[in-house]
Short mmCIF file of C-alpha atoms and ligand atoms in Angstrom, two decimals:
data_model
loop_
_atom_site.label_atom_id
_atom_site.label_comp_id
_atom_site.label_asym_id
_atom_site.label_seq_id
_atom_site.Cartn_x
_atom_site.Cartn_y
_atom_site.Cartn_z
CA MET A 1046 91.29 16.61 196.84
CA SER A 1047 87.97 17.33 195.14
CA ALA A 1048 87.67 20.77 193.57
CA VAL A 1049 83.89 21.19 193.75
CA CYS A 1050 82.97 24.86 194.08
CA ILE A 1051 79.95 25.26 196.34
CA GLU A 1052 78.70 28.61 197.54
CA PHE A 1053 78.04 28.67 201.27
CA LYS A 1054 74.88 30.49 202.37
CA PRO A 1055 74.73 31.07 206.14
CA GLY A 1056 71.34 30.03 207.47
CA LEU A 1057 70.71 28.33 204.09
CA GLU A 1058 69.00 31.56 203.03
CA GLY A 1059 67.17 31.12 199.74
CA ILE A 1060 68.18 27.47 199.34
CA PRO A 1061 65.23 25.08 198.81
CA ALA A 1062 65.47 22.19 201.26
CA THR A 1063 62.36 20.36 200.05
CA GLN A 1064 59.34 20.47 197.76
CA SER A 1065 56.13 21.09 199.65
CA SER A 1066 52.46 21.73 198.92
CA ILE A 1067 51.52 22.55 202.53
CA SER A 1068 51.84 26.34 202.74
CA TYR A 1069 52.99 29.32 200.72
CA VAL A 1070 54.36 32.72 201.68
CA ASP A 1071 54.77 35.77 199.46
CA GLY A 1072 56.98 37.98 201.59
CA GLN A 1073 56.74 41.03 199.32
CA GLN A 1074 52.96 41.11 199.17
CA GLY A 1075 52.32 39.76 202.67
CA ILE A 1076 50.40 36.66 201.58
CA LEU A 1077 50.19 33.40 203.54
CA GLU A 1078 48.22 30.42 202.25
CA TYR A 1079 47.62 26.98 203.76
CA ARG A 1080 47.08 24.41 200.98
CA GLY A 1081 46.26 27.33 198.66
CA THR A 1082 43.68 29.00 200.91
CA ASN A 1083 44.39 32.48 202.21
CA ILE A 1084 45.05 32.75 205.95
CA GLU A 1085 42.52 35.60 206.35
CA GLU A 1086 39.78 33.36 205.00
CA LEU A 1087 40.73 30.46 207.27
CA ALA A 1088 40.98 32.76 210.31
CA LYS A 1089 37.47 34.06 209.61
CA LYS A 1090 35.68 30.91 208.48
CA SER A 1091 37.51 27.79 209.69
CA SER A 1092 38.46 26.41 213.10
CA PHE A 1093 41.88 25.28 214.31
CA LEU A 1094 41.06 21.56 214.12
CA GLU A 1095 39.54 21.86 210.66
CA THR A 1096 42.64 23.80 209.55
CA ALA A 1097 44.90 21.16 211.12
CA TYR A 1098 43.04 18.50 209.14
CA LEU A 1099 43.48 20.55 205.96
CA LEU A 1100 47.21 20.95 206.57
CA ILE A 1101 47.84 17.32 207.48
CA TRP A 1102 45.57 15.55 204.97
CA GLY A 1103 45.66 18.13 202.20
CA ASN A 1104 41.92 18.75 201.87
CA LEU A 1105 39.09 20.19 203.93
CA PRO A 1106 37.23 17.42 205.75
CA SER A 1107 33.60 16.48 205.08
CA LYS A 1108 31.25 16.97 208.03
CA GLU A 1109 31.61 13.26 208.98
CA GLU A 1110 35.41 13.37 208.69
CA LEU A 1111 35.63 16.50 210.86
CA ASP A 1112 33.25 15.07 213.47
CA SER A 1113 35.23 11.87 213.73
CA PHE A 1114 38.60 13.73 213.87
CA GLN A 1115 37.30 16.00 216.64
CA GLU A 1116 35.80 13.04 218.50
CA ASP A 1117 39.10 11.11 218.39
CA ILE A 1118 40.98 14.15 219.66
CA ARG A 1119 38.46 14.66 222.46
CA TYR A 1120 38.88 11.02 223.48
CA HIS A 1121 42.70 11.18 223.56
CA ARG A 1122 43.08 14.45 225.50
CA ARG A 1123 43.90 12.80 228.81
CA ILE A 1124 47.52 12.02 229.64
CA LYS A 1125 48.70 8.93 231.47
CA TYR A 1126 49.16 9.37 235.21
CA ARG A 1127 52.78 8.27 234.84
CA ILE A 1128 53.43 11.19 232.50
CA ARG A 1129 51.75 13.50 235.02
CA ASP A 1130 53.91 11.99 237.79
CA MET A 1131 57.02 12.50 235.69
CA MET A 1132 56.02 16.13 235.10
CA LYS A 1133 55.44 16.66 238.83
CA CYS A 1134 59.18 16.02 239.31
CA PHE A 1135 60.16 18.80 236.91
CA PRO A 1136 61.53 21.86 238.75
CA GLU A 1137 58.85 24.56 238.97
CA THR A 1138 61.52 27.11 238.00
CA GLY A 1139 62.14 25.32 234.70
CA HIS A 1140 60.91 26.92 231.48
CA PRO A 1141 57.58 25.47 230.26
CA MET A 1142 59.12 24.90 226.80
CA ASP A 1143 61.69 22.57 228.37
CA ALA A 1144 58.89 20.81 230.24
CA LEU A 1145 56.94 20.46 227.00
CA GLN A 1146 59.92 19.12 225.07
CA ALA A 1147 60.61 16.48 227.74
CA SER A 1148 56.91 15.51 227.98
CA ALA A 1149 56.49 15.25 224.20
CA ALA A 1150 59.54 13.00 224.02
CA ALA A 1151 58.15 10.91 226.90
CA LEU A 1152 55.05 10.09 224.84
CA GLY A 1153 57.38 8.00 222.69
CA LEU A 1154 58.03 5.75 225.69
CA PHE A 1155 54.34 4.95 226.01
CA TYR A 1156 53.46 4.67 222.32
CA SER A 1157 56.66 3.11 221.13
CA ARG A 1158 55.34 1.06 218.21
CA ARG A 1159 56.80 2.52 215.03
CA ALA A 1160 54.65 1.57 212.02
CA LEU A 1161 55.31 4.45 209.68
CA ASP A 1162 53.76 2.66 206.69
CA ASN A 1163 50.46 2.02 208.51
CA PRO A 1164 47.84 4.78 207.90
CA GLU A 1165 46.08 3.96 211.20
CA TYR A 1166 49.35 4.41 213.12
CA ILE A 1167 49.88 7.77 211.38
CA ARG A 1168 46.30 8.86 212.13
CA PHE A 1169 46.55 8.00 215.81
CA ALA A 1170 49.99 9.60 216.20
CA VAL A 1171 48.47 12.80 214.73
CA VAL A 1172 45.44 12.56 217.02
CA ARG A 1173 47.49 11.82 220.16
CA LEU A 1174 49.91 14.68 219.60
CA LEU A 1175 47.22 17.24 218.80
CA ALA A 1176 45.14 16.01 221.75
CA LYS A 1177 47.81 15.67 224.44
CA ILE A 1178 50.17 18.60 223.88
CA PRO A 1179 47.65 21.20 225.22
CA THR A 1180 46.91 18.98 228.22
CA MET A 1181 50.61 18.73 229.00
CA VAL A 1182 51.14 22.50 228.71
CA ALA A 1183 48.21 23.21 231.06
CA ALA A 1184 49.22 20.43 233.48
CA PHE A 1185 52.74 21.81 233.90
CA GLN A 1186 51.36 25.29 234.50
CA LEU A 1187 49.09 24.10 237.34
CA MET A 1188 51.62 21.69 238.83
CA ARG A 1189 54.39 24.29 238.99
CA LYS A 1190 51.99 26.42 241.08
CA GLY A 1191 51.58 23.42 243.39
CA ASN A 1192 48.08 22.49 242.15
CA ASP A 1193 46.70 19.27 240.71
CA PRO A 1194 46.18 19.38 236.94
CA VAL A 1195 42.59 19.82 235.74
CA GLN A 1196 41.09 17.03 233.65
CA PRO A 1197 39.99 17.99 230.12
CA ARG A 1198 36.26 18.66 229.73
CA ASP A 1199 34.53 16.69 226.97
CA ASP A 1200 31.79 19.28 226.50
CA LEU A 1201 34.30 21.99 225.56
CA ASP A 1202 35.90 22.35 222.16
CA TYR A 1203 39.67 22.38 221.60
CA ALA A 1204 40.42 26.05 222.32
CA ALA A 1205 37.87 26.48 225.14
CA ASN A 1206 39.09 23.30 226.82
CA PHE A 1207 42.70 24.51 226.84
CA LEU A 1208 41.78 27.84 228.43
CA TYR A 1209 39.61 25.96 230.94
CA MET A 1210 42.46 23.58 231.88
CA LEU A 1211 44.83 26.54 232.22
CA ASN A 1212 42.71 29.01 234.17
CA GLU A 1213 40.49 26.45 235.97
CA LYS A 1214 37.34 28.20 234.76
CA GLU A 1215 35.25 28.07 231.63
CA PRO A 1216 36.36 30.86 229.29
CA ASP A 1217 34.16 33.60 227.87
CA PRO A 1218 33.01 32.53 224.34
CA LEU A 1219 34.83 35.50 222.74
CA ALA A 1220 38.08 34.51 224.49
CA ALA A 1221 37.72 30.91 223.28
CA LYS A 1222 36.96 32.05 219.72
CA VAL A 1223 39.92 34.43 219.68
CA PHE A 1224 42.23 31.73 221.02
CA ASP A 1225 41.06 29.35 218.30
CA VAL A 1226 41.91 32.00 215.67
CA CYS A 1227 45.37 32.43 217.25
CA LEU A 1228 45.95 28.69 216.91
CA THR A 1229 44.88 28.79 213.25
CA LEU A 1230 47.26 31.70 212.55
CA HIS A 1231 50.22 29.89 214.12
CA ALA A 1232 49.49 26.43 212.71
CA GLU A 1233 51.97 26.46 209.83
CA HIS A 1234 54.56 28.64 208.14
CA THR A 1235 56.59 26.85 205.43
CA ILE A 1236 60.14 25.83 206.27
CA ASN A 1237 61.18 27.78 209.30
CA ALA A 1238 63.81 26.54 211.76
CA SER A 1239 61.53 24.28 213.84
CA THR A 1240 59.82 22.77 210.79
CA PHE A 1241 63.18 22.08 209.21
CA SER A 1242 64.26 20.48 212.46
CA ALA A 1243 61.09 18.30 212.41
CA MET A 1244 61.80 17.27 208.81
CA VAL A 1245 65.43 16.36 209.48
CA THR A 1246 64.36 14.25 212.46
CA ALA A 1247 61.49 12.69 210.46
CA SER A 1248 63.89 11.77 207.65
CA THR A 1249 65.67 9.30 209.94
CA LEU A 1250 62.34 7.41 210.28
CA THR A 1251 62.31 7.86 214.04
CA ASP A 1252 58.97 8.05 215.88
CA PRO A 1253 56.68 11.10 215.59
CA TYR A 1254 57.11 11.98 219.29
CA ALA A 1255 60.86 12.48 218.72
CA VAL A 1256 60.01 14.57 215.64
CA ILE A 1257 57.77 16.88 217.66
CA ALA A 1258 60.18 17.00 220.64
CA SER A 1259 63.02 18.17 218.39
CA ALA A 1260 60.78 20.81 216.80
CA VAL A 1261 59.69 22.06 220.24
CA GLY A 1262 63.34 22.44 221.27
CA THR A 1263 64.04 24.47 218.14
CA LEU A 1264 60.97 26.68 218.51
CA ALA A 1265 62.12 27.66 222.03
CA GLY A 1266 64.90 29.98 220.85
CA PRO A 1267 64.47 33.79 221.03
CA LEU A 1268 65.06 34.22 217.30
CA HIS A 1269 62.09 31.94 216.59
CA GLY A 1270 59.05 31.25 218.78
CA GLY A 1271 60.63 32.70 221.92
CA ALA A 1272 60.33 36.24 220.53
CA ASN A 1273 56.69 36.73 221.65
CA GLU A 1274 57.74 36.44 225.29
CA ASP A 1275 60.58 38.91 224.70
CA VAL A 1276 58.15 41.42 223.13
CA ILE A 1277 56.23 41.70 226.41
CA THR A 1278 59.50 42.05 228.35
CA MET A 1279 60.51 44.82 225.93
CA LEU A 1280 57.14 46.65 226.26
CA SER A 1281 57.39 46.46 230.03
CA GLU A 1282 60.98 47.80 229.97
CA ILE A 1283 59.85 50.69 227.76
CA GLY A 1284 57.10 51.37 230.29
CA SER A 1285 55.52 54.45 228.66
CA VAL A 1286 54.68 55.89 225.24
CA GLU A 1287 57.17 58.76 225.84
CA ASN A 1288 60.00 56.29 226.33
CA VAL A 1289 59.45 54.49 222.99
CA ARG A 1290 61.68 56.68 220.81
CA PRO A 1291 64.61 56.93 223.27
CA TYR A 1292 64.43 53.13 223.70
CA LEU A 1293 64.43 52.60 219.94
CA GLU A 1294 67.35 55.02 219.45
CA LYS A 1295 69.35 53.05 222.01
CA CYS A 1296 68.58 49.76 220.22
CA LEU A 1297 69.68 51.27 216.92
CA GLU A 1298 72.88 52.68 218.46
CA THR A 1299 73.82 49.37 220.06
CA LYS A 1300 72.56 47.32 217.07
CA ALA A 1301 70.24 45.40 219.41
CA LYS A 1302 67.40 43.53 217.70
CA ILE A 1303 63.91 44.90 218.32
CA MET A 1304 61.83 41.93 219.30
CA GLY A 1305 58.73 41.22 217.22
CA PHE A 1306 60.10 43.00 214.16
CA GLY A 1307 61.77 41.69 211.03
CA HIS A 1308 61.43 38.44 209.19
CA ARG A 1309 63.57 36.36 206.86
CA VAL A 1310 60.72 36.17 204.33
CA TYR A 1311 58.26 39.03 204.98
CA LYS A 1312 59.44 42.46 203.89
CA VAL A 1313 56.04 44.02 204.73
CA LYS A 1314 53.83 43.69 207.82
CA ASP A 1315 53.19 40.01 208.50
CA PRO A 1316 49.56 39.20 207.51
CA ARG A 1317 49.18 37.31 210.81
CA ALA A 1318 50.21 40.43 212.76
CA ILE A 1319 47.43 42.37 211.01
CA ILE A 1320 44.78 39.82 212.08
CA LEU A 1321 46.23 39.52 215.60
CA GLN A 1322 46.13 43.28 216.03
CA GLU A 1323 42.45 43.30 214.99
CA ILE A 1324 41.54 40.57 217.46
CA ALA A 1325 43.57 42.22 220.22
CA VAL A 1326 41.42 45.33 219.76
CA GLU A 1327 38.25 43.17 219.85
CA LEU A 1328 39.39 41.73 223.18
CA PHE A 1329 40.32 45.16 224.58
CA GLU A 1330 36.88 46.51 223.63
CA LYS A 1331 35.18 43.75 225.61
CA PHE A 1332 37.59 43.27 228.53
CA GLY A 1333 39.40 46.62 228.83
CA TYR A 1334 42.49 48.15 227.22
CA ASP A 1335 46.06 47.16 227.98
CA LYS A 1336 48.52 50.03 228.45
CA TYR A 1337 51.13 48.00 226.57
CA TYR A 1338 48.98 48.35 223.43
CA GLU A 1339 49.57 52.13 223.32
CA ILE A 1340 53.30 51.51 223.67
CA ALA A 1341 53.16 48.84 220.93
CA LEU A 1342 51.35 51.20 218.53
CA GLU A 1343 53.95 53.93 219.08
CA MET A 1344 56.74 51.37 218.66
CA GLU A 1345 55.30 50.17 215.36
CA LYS A 1346 55.11 53.77 214.11
CA ALA A 1347 58.65 54.61 215.21
CA VAL A 1348 60.18 51.39 213.79
CA GLU A 1349 58.40 51.96 210.49
CA GLU A 1350 59.90 55.46 210.25
CA LYS A 1351 63.42 54.24 211.03
CA LEU A 1352 63.52 50.75 209.52
CA GLY A 1353 60.54 50.43 207.19
CA HIS A 1354 62.71 51.22 204.15
CA ARG A 1355 64.75 48.09 205.02
CA GLY A 1356 61.64 45.89 205.08
CA ILE A 1357 61.52 45.59 208.88
CA TYR A 1358 57.90 45.50 210.05
CA PRO A 1359 55.96 43.75 212.85
CA ASN A 1360 56.01 39.95 212.63
CA VAL A 1361 53.52 37.46 214.11
CA ASP A 1362 55.07 37.75 217.57
CA PHE A 1363 54.55 41.47 217.98
CA TYR A 1364 50.81 41.41 218.74
CA SER A 1365 50.32 37.77 219.79
CA GLY A 1366 51.68 38.42 223.29
CA LEU A 1367 49.16 41.23 223.85
CA VAL A 1368 46.33 38.88 222.88
CA TYR A 1369 47.62 36.09 225.14
CA ARG A 1370 48.00 38.47 228.10
CA LYS A 1371 44.35 39.42 227.76
CA LEU A 1372 43.42 35.73 227.69
CA GLY A 1373 45.15 35.24 231.06
CA ILE A 1374 48.10 33.31 229.62
CA PRO A 1375 51.38 33.99 231.48
CA SER A 1376 54.22 35.22 229.27
CA ASP A 1377 56.45 32.17 229.63
CA LEU A 1378 53.57 30.09 228.20
CA PHE A 1379 53.41 32.12 224.98
CA THR A 1380 55.88 29.87 223.18
CA PRO A 1381 54.29 26.60 224.42
CA VAL A 1382 50.98 27.99 223.11
CA PHE A 1383 52.69 28.64 219.78
CA ALA A 1384 53.86 25.00 219.88
CA ILE A 1385 50.29 23.75 220.51
CA ALA A 1386 49.32 25.36 217.20
CA ARG A 1387 52.46 24.53 215.24
CA VAL A 1388 52.14 20.80 216.01
CA ALA A 1389 49.65 20.79 213.11
CA GLY A 1390 52.24 22.13 210.65
CA TRP A 1391 55.03 19.93 211.99
CA LEU A 1392 52.82 16.86 211.58
CA ALA A 1393 51.88 17.89 208.04
CA HIS A 1394 55.60 18.12 207.17
CA TRP A 1395 56.30 14.83 208.96
CA LYS A 1396 53.69 13.13 206.77
CA GLU A 1397 54.93 14.85 203.62
CA GLN A 1398 58.52 13.86 204.44
CA LEU A 1399 57.55 10.21 204.92
CA ALA A 1400 55.74 10.17 201.59
CA ALA A 1401 58.98 10.92 199.68
CA ASN A 1402 61.70 10.31 202.18
CA ARG A 1403 65.42 10.66 201.78
CA ILE A 1404 67.54 11.15 204.88
CA PHE A 1405 68.93 14.69 205.18
CA ARG A 1406 72.68 14.64 204.79
CA PRO A 1407 73.93 18.02 203.55
CA THR A 1408 77.53 18.70 202.88
CA GLN A 1409 79.96 21.15 204.53
CA ILE A 1410 82.88 23.28 203.52
CA TYR A 1411 85.77 22.20 205.71
CA THR A 1412 87.80 25.14 207.00
CA GLY A 1413 90.14 23.27 209.35
CA GLU A 1414 93.68 21.97 208.95
CA HIS A 1415 95.07 18.63 207.77
CA ASN A 1416 97.92 16.36 208.89
CA VAL A 1417 98.30 18.11 212.25
CA TYR A 1418 101.00 16.54 214.42
CA TYR A 1419 99.59 15.07 217.65
CA THR A 1420 101.35 16.90 220.49
CA PRO A 1421 101.77 14.70 223.55
CA ILE A 1422 100.26 16.25 226.70
CA GLN A 1423 103.69 16.86 228.30
CA GLU A 1424 104.69 19.06 225.38
CA ARG A 1425 101.58 21.29 225.33
C1 LIG B 2944 63.47 37.17 212.44
C2 LIG B 2944 64.95 37.44 212.22
C3 LIG B 2944 65.73 36.39 213.02
C4 LIG B 2944 65.27 37.33 210.73
O1 LIG B 2944 66.63 37.27 210.63
P1 LIG B 2944 67.47 37.29 209.26
O2 LIG B 2944 66.62 37.04 208.10
O3 LIG B 2944 68.64 36.42 209.50
O4 LIG B 2944 67.88 38.78 209.17
P2 LIG B 2944 69.09 39.46 209.93
O5 LIG B 2944 68.98 39.19 211.39
O6 LIG B 2944 70.37 39.11 209.26
O7 LIG B 2944 68.73 40.97 209.63
C5 LIG B 2944 69.04 41.65 208.42
C6 LIG B 2944 69.32 43.09 208.77
O8 LIG B 2944 68.13 43.70 209.31
C7 LIG B 2944 68.35 44.08 210.67
N1 LIG B 2944 67.22 43.62 211.49
C8 LIG B 2944 66.45 42.52 211.26
N2 LIG B 2944 65.54 42.39 212.24
C9 LIG B 2944 65.75 43.43 213.07
C10 LIG B 2944 65.13 43.82 214.27
N3 LIG B 2944 64.12 43.11 214.80
N4 LIG B 2944 65.59 44.90 214.89
C11 LIG B 2944 66.62 45.62 214.38
N5 LIG B 2944 67.26 45.30 213.25
C12 LIG B 2944 66.82 44.21 212.61
C13 LIG B 2944 69.61 43.34 211.11
O9 LIG B 2944 70.30 43.99 212.15
C14 LIG B 2944 70.40 43.24 209.84
O10 LIG B 2944 71.05 44.45 209.65
P3 LIG B 2944 72.52 44.51 208.97
O11 LIG B 2944 72.29 44.03 207.56
O12 LIG B 2944 72.90 45.93 209.09
O13 LIG B 2944 73.37 43.59 209.76
C15 LIG B 2944 65.31 38.86 212.69
O14 LIG B 2944 64.51 39.81 212.01
C16 LIG B 2944 65.17 39.04 214.19
O15 LIG B 2944 66.08 38.66 214.94
N6 LIG B 2944 64.00 39.62 214.67
C17 LIG B 2944 63.78 39.78 216.08
C18 LIG B 2944 63.34 38.47 216.71
C19 LIG B 2944 61.94 38.09 216.28
O16 LIG B 2944 61.02 38.91 216.35
N7 LIG B 2944 61.77 36.82 215.90
C20 LIG B 2944 60.49 36.28 215.49
C21 LIG B 2944 60.47 35.92 214.05
S1 LIG B 2944 58.84 35.46 213.53
#
């Protein structure tokens, strides 16, 4: 028996699983950088597709490179009618994240060539996934309401086109701009659960559609991307500013998690939550206030008083739901919208993994028995 002494860390907390130059988080100071550039700067000055290019290829594109990337994505936005037909058969009561996971995996059936050492193959896998995931999310939303999906519009940019396909009308320019910023903020976040899942899948050298499908499945959980949907449920259960403190006391008594608060890495307010709160206010000023915002503000104050000393502050999911509500996005689409953005980060990690690949094969600490006698069924 080998006598290797290995410390077990549940959730692999603090254990490096890779080397990466894609993004950086300083959880004590509340800093997030993509390829070394601060997220505030990208949110103000860049666009989602330019940021996706930066994450995936490691540098900001020249004007020609960006034009051609955007043009390719515009061209590949449509989905095959057989994928649409497949999606029509999904139950309308199914969660849109499950629909997205199945549809992303189905892309692998149609683009099955696997040429991972061919830069053109990589480029077109990136383009297809970035282009088609929003179309699939919007198509499922319309089809589950019994409507035909809306075709993408070539004259609209990435964010505006998604909102158009979803709401069947051209969005207000501020709404489109705000949505683009949301996508930028959610595009990447070091090695979280879904990114790790993408990397493990990528390390087997399977196709990129399987990589993204496994990441989508992982993002769906309430401890990860699913929290933004739960925040809105929580705010609606609280119902009024007066009810915030009794609700919080009950959570603390029963040790229930308060959705949208806390983070494995951030011990201060998530920098993305700060930007999202600012843009939520911008939207409210133009389109009217949301009563949930008052409740959210009171909740933030109360949680800070009770749990701030333990480093529990709002995370990215706390204010994103309020922004999405104002953009007319239903709450069970919040996580699919997160996935639309995070595809950029997952693809960047897919590419980075391929560049220095070794299949993931961690070890375990066996806690079971040995030499157990097999009891025949009559004796059990
Ligand atoms: C994000 C999250 C999963 C991080 O988990 P983690 O790093 O494993 O931290 P833990 O869940 O072990 O929490 C550490 C401690 O802080 C407490 N804590 C963390 N987040 C909390 C929250 N949202 N509400 C109440 N207590 C919380 C835990 O109860 C735990 O207390 P204990 O040490 O007394 O047991 C966790 O904060 C959480 O579940 N948040 C709510 C869901 C959410 O918003 N997810 C989106 C993340 S972007």
